[in-house]
mmCIF file of C-alpha atoms and ligand atoms in Angstrom:
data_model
loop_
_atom_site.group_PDB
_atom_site.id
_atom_site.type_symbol
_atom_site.label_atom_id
_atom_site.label_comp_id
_atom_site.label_asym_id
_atom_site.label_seq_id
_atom_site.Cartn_x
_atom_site.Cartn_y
_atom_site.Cartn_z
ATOM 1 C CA UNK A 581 1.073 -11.193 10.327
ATOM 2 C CA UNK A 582 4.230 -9.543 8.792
ATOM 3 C CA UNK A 583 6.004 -7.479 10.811
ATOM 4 C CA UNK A 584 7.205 -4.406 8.731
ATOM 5 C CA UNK A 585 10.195 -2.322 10.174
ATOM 6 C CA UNK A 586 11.245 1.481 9.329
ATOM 7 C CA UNK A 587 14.253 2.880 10.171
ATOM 8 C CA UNK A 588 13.558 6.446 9.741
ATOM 9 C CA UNK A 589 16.828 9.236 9.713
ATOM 10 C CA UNK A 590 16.754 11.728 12.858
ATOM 11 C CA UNK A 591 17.298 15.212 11.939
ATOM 12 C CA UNK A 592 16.048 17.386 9.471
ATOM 13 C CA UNK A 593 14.250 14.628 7.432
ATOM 14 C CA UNK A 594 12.355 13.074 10.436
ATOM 15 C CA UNK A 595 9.498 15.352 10.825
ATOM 16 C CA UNK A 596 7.562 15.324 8.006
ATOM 17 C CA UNK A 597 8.057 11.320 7.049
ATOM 18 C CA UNK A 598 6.070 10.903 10.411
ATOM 19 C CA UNK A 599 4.083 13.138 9.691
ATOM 20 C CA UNK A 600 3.290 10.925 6.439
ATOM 21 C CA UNK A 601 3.252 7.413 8.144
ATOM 22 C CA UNK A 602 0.668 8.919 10.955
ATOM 23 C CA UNK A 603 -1.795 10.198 8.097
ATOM 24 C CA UNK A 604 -1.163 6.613 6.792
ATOM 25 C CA UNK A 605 -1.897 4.870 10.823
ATOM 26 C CA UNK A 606 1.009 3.693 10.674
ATOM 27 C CA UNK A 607 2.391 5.428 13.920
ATOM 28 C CA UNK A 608 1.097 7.017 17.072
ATOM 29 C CA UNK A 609 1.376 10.485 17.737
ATOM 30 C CA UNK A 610 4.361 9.587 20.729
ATOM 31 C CA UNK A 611 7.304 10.087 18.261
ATOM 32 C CA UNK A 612 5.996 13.547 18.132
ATOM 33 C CA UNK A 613 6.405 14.396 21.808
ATOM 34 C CA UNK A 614 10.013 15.226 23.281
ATOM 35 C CA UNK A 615 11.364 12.095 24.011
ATOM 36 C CA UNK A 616 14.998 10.137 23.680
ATOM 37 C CA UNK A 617 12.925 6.978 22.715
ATOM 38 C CA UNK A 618 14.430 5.282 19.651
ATOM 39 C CA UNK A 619 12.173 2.394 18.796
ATOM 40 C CA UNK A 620 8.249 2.607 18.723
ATOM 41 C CA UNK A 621 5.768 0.203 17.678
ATOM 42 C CA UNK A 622 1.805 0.670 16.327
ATOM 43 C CA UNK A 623 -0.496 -0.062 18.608
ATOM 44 C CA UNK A 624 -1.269 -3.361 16.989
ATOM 45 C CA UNK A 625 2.969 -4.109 16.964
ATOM 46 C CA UNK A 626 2.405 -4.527 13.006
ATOM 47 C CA UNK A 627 4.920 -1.671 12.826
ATOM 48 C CA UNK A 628 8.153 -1.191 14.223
ATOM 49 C CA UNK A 629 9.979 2.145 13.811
ATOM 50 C CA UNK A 630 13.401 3.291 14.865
ATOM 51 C CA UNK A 631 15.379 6.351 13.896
ATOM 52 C CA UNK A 632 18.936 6.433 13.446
ATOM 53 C CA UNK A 633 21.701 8.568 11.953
ATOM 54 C CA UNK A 634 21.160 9.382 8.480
ATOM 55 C CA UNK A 635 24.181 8.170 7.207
ATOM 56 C CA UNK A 636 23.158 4.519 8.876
ATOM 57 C CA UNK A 637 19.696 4.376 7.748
ATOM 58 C CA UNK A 638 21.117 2.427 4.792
ATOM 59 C CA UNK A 639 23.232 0.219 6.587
ATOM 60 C CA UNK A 640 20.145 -1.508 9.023
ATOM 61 C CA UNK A 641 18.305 -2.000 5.198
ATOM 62 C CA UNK A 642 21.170 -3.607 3.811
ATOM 63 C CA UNK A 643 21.515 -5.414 6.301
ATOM 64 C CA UNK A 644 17.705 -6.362 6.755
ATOM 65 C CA UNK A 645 17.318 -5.171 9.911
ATOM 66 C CA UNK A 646 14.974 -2.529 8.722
ATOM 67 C CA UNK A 647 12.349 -3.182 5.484
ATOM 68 C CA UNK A 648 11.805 0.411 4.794
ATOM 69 C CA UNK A 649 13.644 3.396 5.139
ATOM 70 C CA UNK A 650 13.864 6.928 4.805
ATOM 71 C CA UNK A 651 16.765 9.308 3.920
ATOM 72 C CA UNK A 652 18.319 11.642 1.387
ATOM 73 C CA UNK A 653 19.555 10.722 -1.884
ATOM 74 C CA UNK A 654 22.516 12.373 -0.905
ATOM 75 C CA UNK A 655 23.151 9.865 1.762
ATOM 76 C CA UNK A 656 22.413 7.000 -0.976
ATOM 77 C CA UNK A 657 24.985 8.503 -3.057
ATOM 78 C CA UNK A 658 27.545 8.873 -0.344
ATOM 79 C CA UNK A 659 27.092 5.417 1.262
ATOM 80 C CA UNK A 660 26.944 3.169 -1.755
ATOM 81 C CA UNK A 661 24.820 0.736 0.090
ATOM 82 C CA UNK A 662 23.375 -2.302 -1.182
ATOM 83 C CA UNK A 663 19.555 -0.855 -0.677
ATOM 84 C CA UNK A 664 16.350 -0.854 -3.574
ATOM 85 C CA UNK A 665 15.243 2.582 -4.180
ATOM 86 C CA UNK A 666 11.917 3.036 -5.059
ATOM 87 C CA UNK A 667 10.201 6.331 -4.146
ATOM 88 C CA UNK A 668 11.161 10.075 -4.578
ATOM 89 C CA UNK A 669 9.271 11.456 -1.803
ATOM 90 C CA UNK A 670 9.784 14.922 -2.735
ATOM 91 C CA UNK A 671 10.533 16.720 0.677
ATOM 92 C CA UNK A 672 14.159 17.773 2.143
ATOM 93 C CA UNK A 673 15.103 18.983 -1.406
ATOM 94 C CA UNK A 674 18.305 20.723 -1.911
ATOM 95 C CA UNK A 675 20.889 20.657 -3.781
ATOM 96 C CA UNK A 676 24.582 19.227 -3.558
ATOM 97 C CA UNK A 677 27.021 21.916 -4.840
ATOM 98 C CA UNK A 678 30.502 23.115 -4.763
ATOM 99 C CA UNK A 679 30.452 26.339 -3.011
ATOM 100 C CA UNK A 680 33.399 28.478 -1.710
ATOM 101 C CA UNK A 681 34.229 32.156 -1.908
ATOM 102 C CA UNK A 682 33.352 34.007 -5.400
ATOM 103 C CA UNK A 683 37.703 34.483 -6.087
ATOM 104 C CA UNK A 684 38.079 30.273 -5.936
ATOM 105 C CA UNK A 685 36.404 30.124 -9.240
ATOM 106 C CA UNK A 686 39.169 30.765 -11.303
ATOM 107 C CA UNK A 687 41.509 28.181 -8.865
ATOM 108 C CA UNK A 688 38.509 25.909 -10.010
ATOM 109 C CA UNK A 689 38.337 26.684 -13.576
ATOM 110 C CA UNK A 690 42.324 25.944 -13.711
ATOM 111 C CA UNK A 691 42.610 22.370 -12.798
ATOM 112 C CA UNK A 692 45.307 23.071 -10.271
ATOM 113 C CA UNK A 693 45.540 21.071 -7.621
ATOM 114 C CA UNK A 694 42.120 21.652 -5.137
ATOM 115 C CA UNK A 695 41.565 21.214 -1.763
ATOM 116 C CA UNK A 696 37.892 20.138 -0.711
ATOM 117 C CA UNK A 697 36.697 19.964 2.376
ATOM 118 C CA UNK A 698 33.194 17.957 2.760
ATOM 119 C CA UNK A 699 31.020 15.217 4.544
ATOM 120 C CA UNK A 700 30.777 13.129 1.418
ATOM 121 C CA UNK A 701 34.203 12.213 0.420
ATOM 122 C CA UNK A 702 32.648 9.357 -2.375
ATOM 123 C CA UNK A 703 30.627 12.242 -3.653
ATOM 124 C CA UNK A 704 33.418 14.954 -4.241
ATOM 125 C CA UNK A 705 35.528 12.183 -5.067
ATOM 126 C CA UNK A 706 33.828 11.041 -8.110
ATOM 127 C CA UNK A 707 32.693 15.082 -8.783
ATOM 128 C CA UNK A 708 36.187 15.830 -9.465
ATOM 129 C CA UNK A 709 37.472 12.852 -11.094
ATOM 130 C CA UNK A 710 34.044 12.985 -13.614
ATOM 131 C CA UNK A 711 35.363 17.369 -14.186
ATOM 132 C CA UNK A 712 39.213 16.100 -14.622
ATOM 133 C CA UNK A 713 40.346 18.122 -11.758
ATOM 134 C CA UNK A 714 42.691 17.189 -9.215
ATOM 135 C CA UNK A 715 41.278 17.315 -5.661
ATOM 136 C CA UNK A 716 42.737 16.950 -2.568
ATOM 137 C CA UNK A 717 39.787 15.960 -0.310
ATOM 138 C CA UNK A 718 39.439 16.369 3.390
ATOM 139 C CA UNK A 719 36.950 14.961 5.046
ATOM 140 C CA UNK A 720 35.099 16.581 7.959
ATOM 141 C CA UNK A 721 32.078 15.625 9.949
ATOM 142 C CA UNK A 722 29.710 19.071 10.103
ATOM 143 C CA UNK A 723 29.977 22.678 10.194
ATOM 144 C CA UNK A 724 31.971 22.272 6.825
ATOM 145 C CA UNK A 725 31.406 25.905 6.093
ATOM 146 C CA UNK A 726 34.414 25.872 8.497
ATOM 147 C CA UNK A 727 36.809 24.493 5.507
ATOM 148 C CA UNK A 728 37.402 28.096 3.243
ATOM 149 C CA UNK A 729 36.546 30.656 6.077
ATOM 150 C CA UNK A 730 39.258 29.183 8.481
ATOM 151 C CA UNK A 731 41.953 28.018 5.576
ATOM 152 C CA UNK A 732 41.722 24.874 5.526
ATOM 153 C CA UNK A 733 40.256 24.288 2.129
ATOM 154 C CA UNK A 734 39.958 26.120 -1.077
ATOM 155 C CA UNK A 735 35.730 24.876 -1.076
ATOM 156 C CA UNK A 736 33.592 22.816 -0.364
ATOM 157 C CA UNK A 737 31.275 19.902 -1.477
ATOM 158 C CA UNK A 738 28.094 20.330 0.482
ATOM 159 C CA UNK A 739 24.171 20.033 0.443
ATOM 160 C CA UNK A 740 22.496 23.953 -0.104
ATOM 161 C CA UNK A 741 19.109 23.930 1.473
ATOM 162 C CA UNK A 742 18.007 27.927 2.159
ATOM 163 C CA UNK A 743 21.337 29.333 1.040
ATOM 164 C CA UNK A 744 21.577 30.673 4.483
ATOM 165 C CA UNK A 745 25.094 29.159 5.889
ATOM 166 C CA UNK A 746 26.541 30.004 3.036
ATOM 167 C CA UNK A 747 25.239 33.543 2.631
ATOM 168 C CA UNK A 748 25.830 34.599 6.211
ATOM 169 C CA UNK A 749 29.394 33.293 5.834
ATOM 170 C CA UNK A 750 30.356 35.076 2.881
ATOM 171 C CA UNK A 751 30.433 32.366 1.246
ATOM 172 C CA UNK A 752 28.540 30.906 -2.335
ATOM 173 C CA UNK A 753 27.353 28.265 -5.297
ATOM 174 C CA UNK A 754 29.777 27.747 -7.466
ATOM 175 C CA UNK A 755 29.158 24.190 -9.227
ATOM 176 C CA UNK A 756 25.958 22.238 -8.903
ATOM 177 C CA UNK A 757 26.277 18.555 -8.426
ATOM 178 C CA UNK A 758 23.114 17.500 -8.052
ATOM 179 C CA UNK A 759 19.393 17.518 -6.768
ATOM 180 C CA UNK A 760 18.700 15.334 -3.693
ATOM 181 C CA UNK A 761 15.383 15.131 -1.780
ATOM 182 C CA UNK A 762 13.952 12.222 1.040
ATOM 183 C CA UNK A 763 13.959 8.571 -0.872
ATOM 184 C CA UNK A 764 12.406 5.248 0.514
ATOM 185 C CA UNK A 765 14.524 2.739 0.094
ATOM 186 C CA UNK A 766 13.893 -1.047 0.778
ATOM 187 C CA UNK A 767 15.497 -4.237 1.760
ATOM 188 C CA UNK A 768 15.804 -5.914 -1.310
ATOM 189 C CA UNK A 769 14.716 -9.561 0.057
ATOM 190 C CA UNK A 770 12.329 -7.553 2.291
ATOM 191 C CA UNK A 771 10.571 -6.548 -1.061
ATOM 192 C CA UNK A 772 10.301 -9.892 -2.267
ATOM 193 C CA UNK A 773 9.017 -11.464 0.744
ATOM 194 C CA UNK A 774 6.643 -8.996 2.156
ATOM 195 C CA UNK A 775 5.804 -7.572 -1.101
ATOM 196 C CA UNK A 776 2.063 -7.106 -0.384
ATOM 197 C CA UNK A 777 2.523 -5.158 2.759
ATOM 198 C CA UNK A 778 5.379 -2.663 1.169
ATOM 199 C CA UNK A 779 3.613 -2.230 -2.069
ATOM 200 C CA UNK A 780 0.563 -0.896 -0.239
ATOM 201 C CA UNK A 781 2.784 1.521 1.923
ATOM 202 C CA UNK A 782 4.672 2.491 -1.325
ATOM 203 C CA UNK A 783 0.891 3.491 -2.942
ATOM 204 C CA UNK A 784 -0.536 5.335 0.615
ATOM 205 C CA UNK A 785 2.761 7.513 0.497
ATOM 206 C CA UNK A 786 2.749 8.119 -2.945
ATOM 207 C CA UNK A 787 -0.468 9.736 -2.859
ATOM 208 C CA UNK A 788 0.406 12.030 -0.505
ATOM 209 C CA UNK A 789 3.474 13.320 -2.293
ATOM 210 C CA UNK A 790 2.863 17.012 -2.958
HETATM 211 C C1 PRP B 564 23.691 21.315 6.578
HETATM 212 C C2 PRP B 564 24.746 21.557 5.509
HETATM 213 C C3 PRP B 564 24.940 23.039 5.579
HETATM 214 C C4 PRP B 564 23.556 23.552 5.928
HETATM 215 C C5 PRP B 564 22.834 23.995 4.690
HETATM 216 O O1 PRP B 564 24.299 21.187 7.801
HETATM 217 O O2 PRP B 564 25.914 20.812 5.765
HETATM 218 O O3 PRP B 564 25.864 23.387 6.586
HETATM 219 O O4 PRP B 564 22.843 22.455 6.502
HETATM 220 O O5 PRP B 564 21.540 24.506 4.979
HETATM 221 P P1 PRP B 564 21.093 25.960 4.521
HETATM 222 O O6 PRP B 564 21.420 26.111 3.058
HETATM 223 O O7 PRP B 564 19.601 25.965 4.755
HETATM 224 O O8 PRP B 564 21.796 26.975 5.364
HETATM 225 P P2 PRP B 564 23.515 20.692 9.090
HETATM 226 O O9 PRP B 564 22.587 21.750 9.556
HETATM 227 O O10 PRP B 564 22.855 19.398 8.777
HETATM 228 O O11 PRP B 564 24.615 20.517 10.207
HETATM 229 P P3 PRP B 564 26.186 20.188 10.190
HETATM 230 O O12 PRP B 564 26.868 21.368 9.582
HETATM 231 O O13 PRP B 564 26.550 19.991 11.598
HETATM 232 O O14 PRP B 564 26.372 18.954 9.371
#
C-alpha cells in the first residue's frame, strides 16, 4: 500500500480543503475539532496529513516530504519552488493588487522612485520591473496595511480578498496583479511513482470544484 502524504496550509485556506478530502474519506472529522495537533492519519494510515505555514507548504513537496499539497497561487508565485501544479481548486480567490491611498496614483503613474511595502518581495519585485518602475521594496511579514497609513511606504503589494482592510483603512486598488485562488500542487517524483493513487485524488476533487 502507498502511503500518500498532504501537507495542507493552516489559515484561511485550511477549512474548506478538509472539508473536500473528508467528502472524499480521506480524513476523519478530528482536524475539525479545536486541537494543536499537526499530523493526522486515516483510519486505515493510507493517509497522512499535516498542516503547515502557507508559505512552507511548497517547501515539504519539493522536498518530497509531502505528495500533495494545498495553497495559494500566490504563495507558488512568491516561493518559486520546484513543485507540479496541477489543479485550480477554485476557493480562497482574491486578487493580488497594488493598493495604497487614491493621491499615490499619480507618484505611480510617474516612474519616480516607489517605495513598496509587501509579504511577497519576488512578486512586487518582478511587478515593477515587468511596469518599468523603480521600486524600493520593503519587506514585512503581516498587517502590511501598516506600510502607507504609518509612512513607511508609498503602497503596497498585497492579496484583496473582501476589500475590507483596505476600505476600513482608507485605503484602495490601484493596480491589479493578478488572480490567485487554492492550487494542488504535487511532488514531481511523487507523481510518477504513485501516479495511480494521486490521479484518482486529482479526479474525486475535481468533481467537487464548484
Ligand atoms: C490578508 C492580507 C490583507 C487581508 C485582506 O492578511 O494581507 O491584510 O488579508 O483581506 P480582506 O480583503 O478580506 O480584508 P491576513 O488576514 O492573512 O493577515 P496578516 O495581515 O497578518 O498577513
Amino acid at each position: 500500500m502507498n502511503t500518500i502524504t498532504f501537507a495542507l496550509s493552516k489559515g484561511r485556506l485550511a477549512q474548506e480543503i478538509i472539508k473536500m478530502l473528508e467528502t472524499l474519506g480521506i480524513l476523519s472529522l478530528e482536524m475539525e475539532e479545536q486541537t494543536r495537533k499537526l499530523v493526522f492519519y486515516s483510519a486505515d494510515k493510507k493517509y497522512k496529513i499535516f498542516l503547515a505555514k502557507p508559505t512552507d507548504v511548497p517547501i515539504y513537496i519539493e522536498y518530497g516530504i509531502a505528495d500533495i499539497g494545498v495553497v495559494g497561487k500566490d504563495t507558488i508565485m512568491e516561493e518559486k519552488r520546484s513543485v507540479t501544479e496541477v489543479l485550480d481548486l477554485k476557493f480562497g480567490s482574491c486578487r493580488l493588487a497594488v493598493a495604497g491611498f487614491s493621491d499615490a496614483k499619480k507618484l505611480l503613474a510617474s516612474k519616480k522612485n516607489i517605495r513598496v511595502a509587501t509579504k511577497y518581495p519576488n512578486i512586487a519585485k518582478e511587478y515593477f520591473l515587468k511596469t518599468k518602475r523603480y521600486a524600493e521594496i520593503i519587506k514585512l511579514n503581516g498587517s502590511v496595511e501598516l506600510g502607507p497609513l504609518v509612512g513607511l511606504s508609498d503602497v503596497i503589494v498585497d492579496i484583496v480578498e473582501s476589500g475590507k482592510t483596505l476600505k476600513e483603512n482608507g485605503l484602495e486598488v490601484i493596480e491589479e496583479i493578478a488572480n490567485v485562488s487554492a492550487r494542488l500542487i504535487v511532488n514531481s517524483a511523487s507523481l510518477k511513482v504513485k501516479y495511480e493513487d494521486i490521479n484518482l485524488i486529482i479526479e474525486g476533487l475535481k468533481g467537487m470544484i464548484k
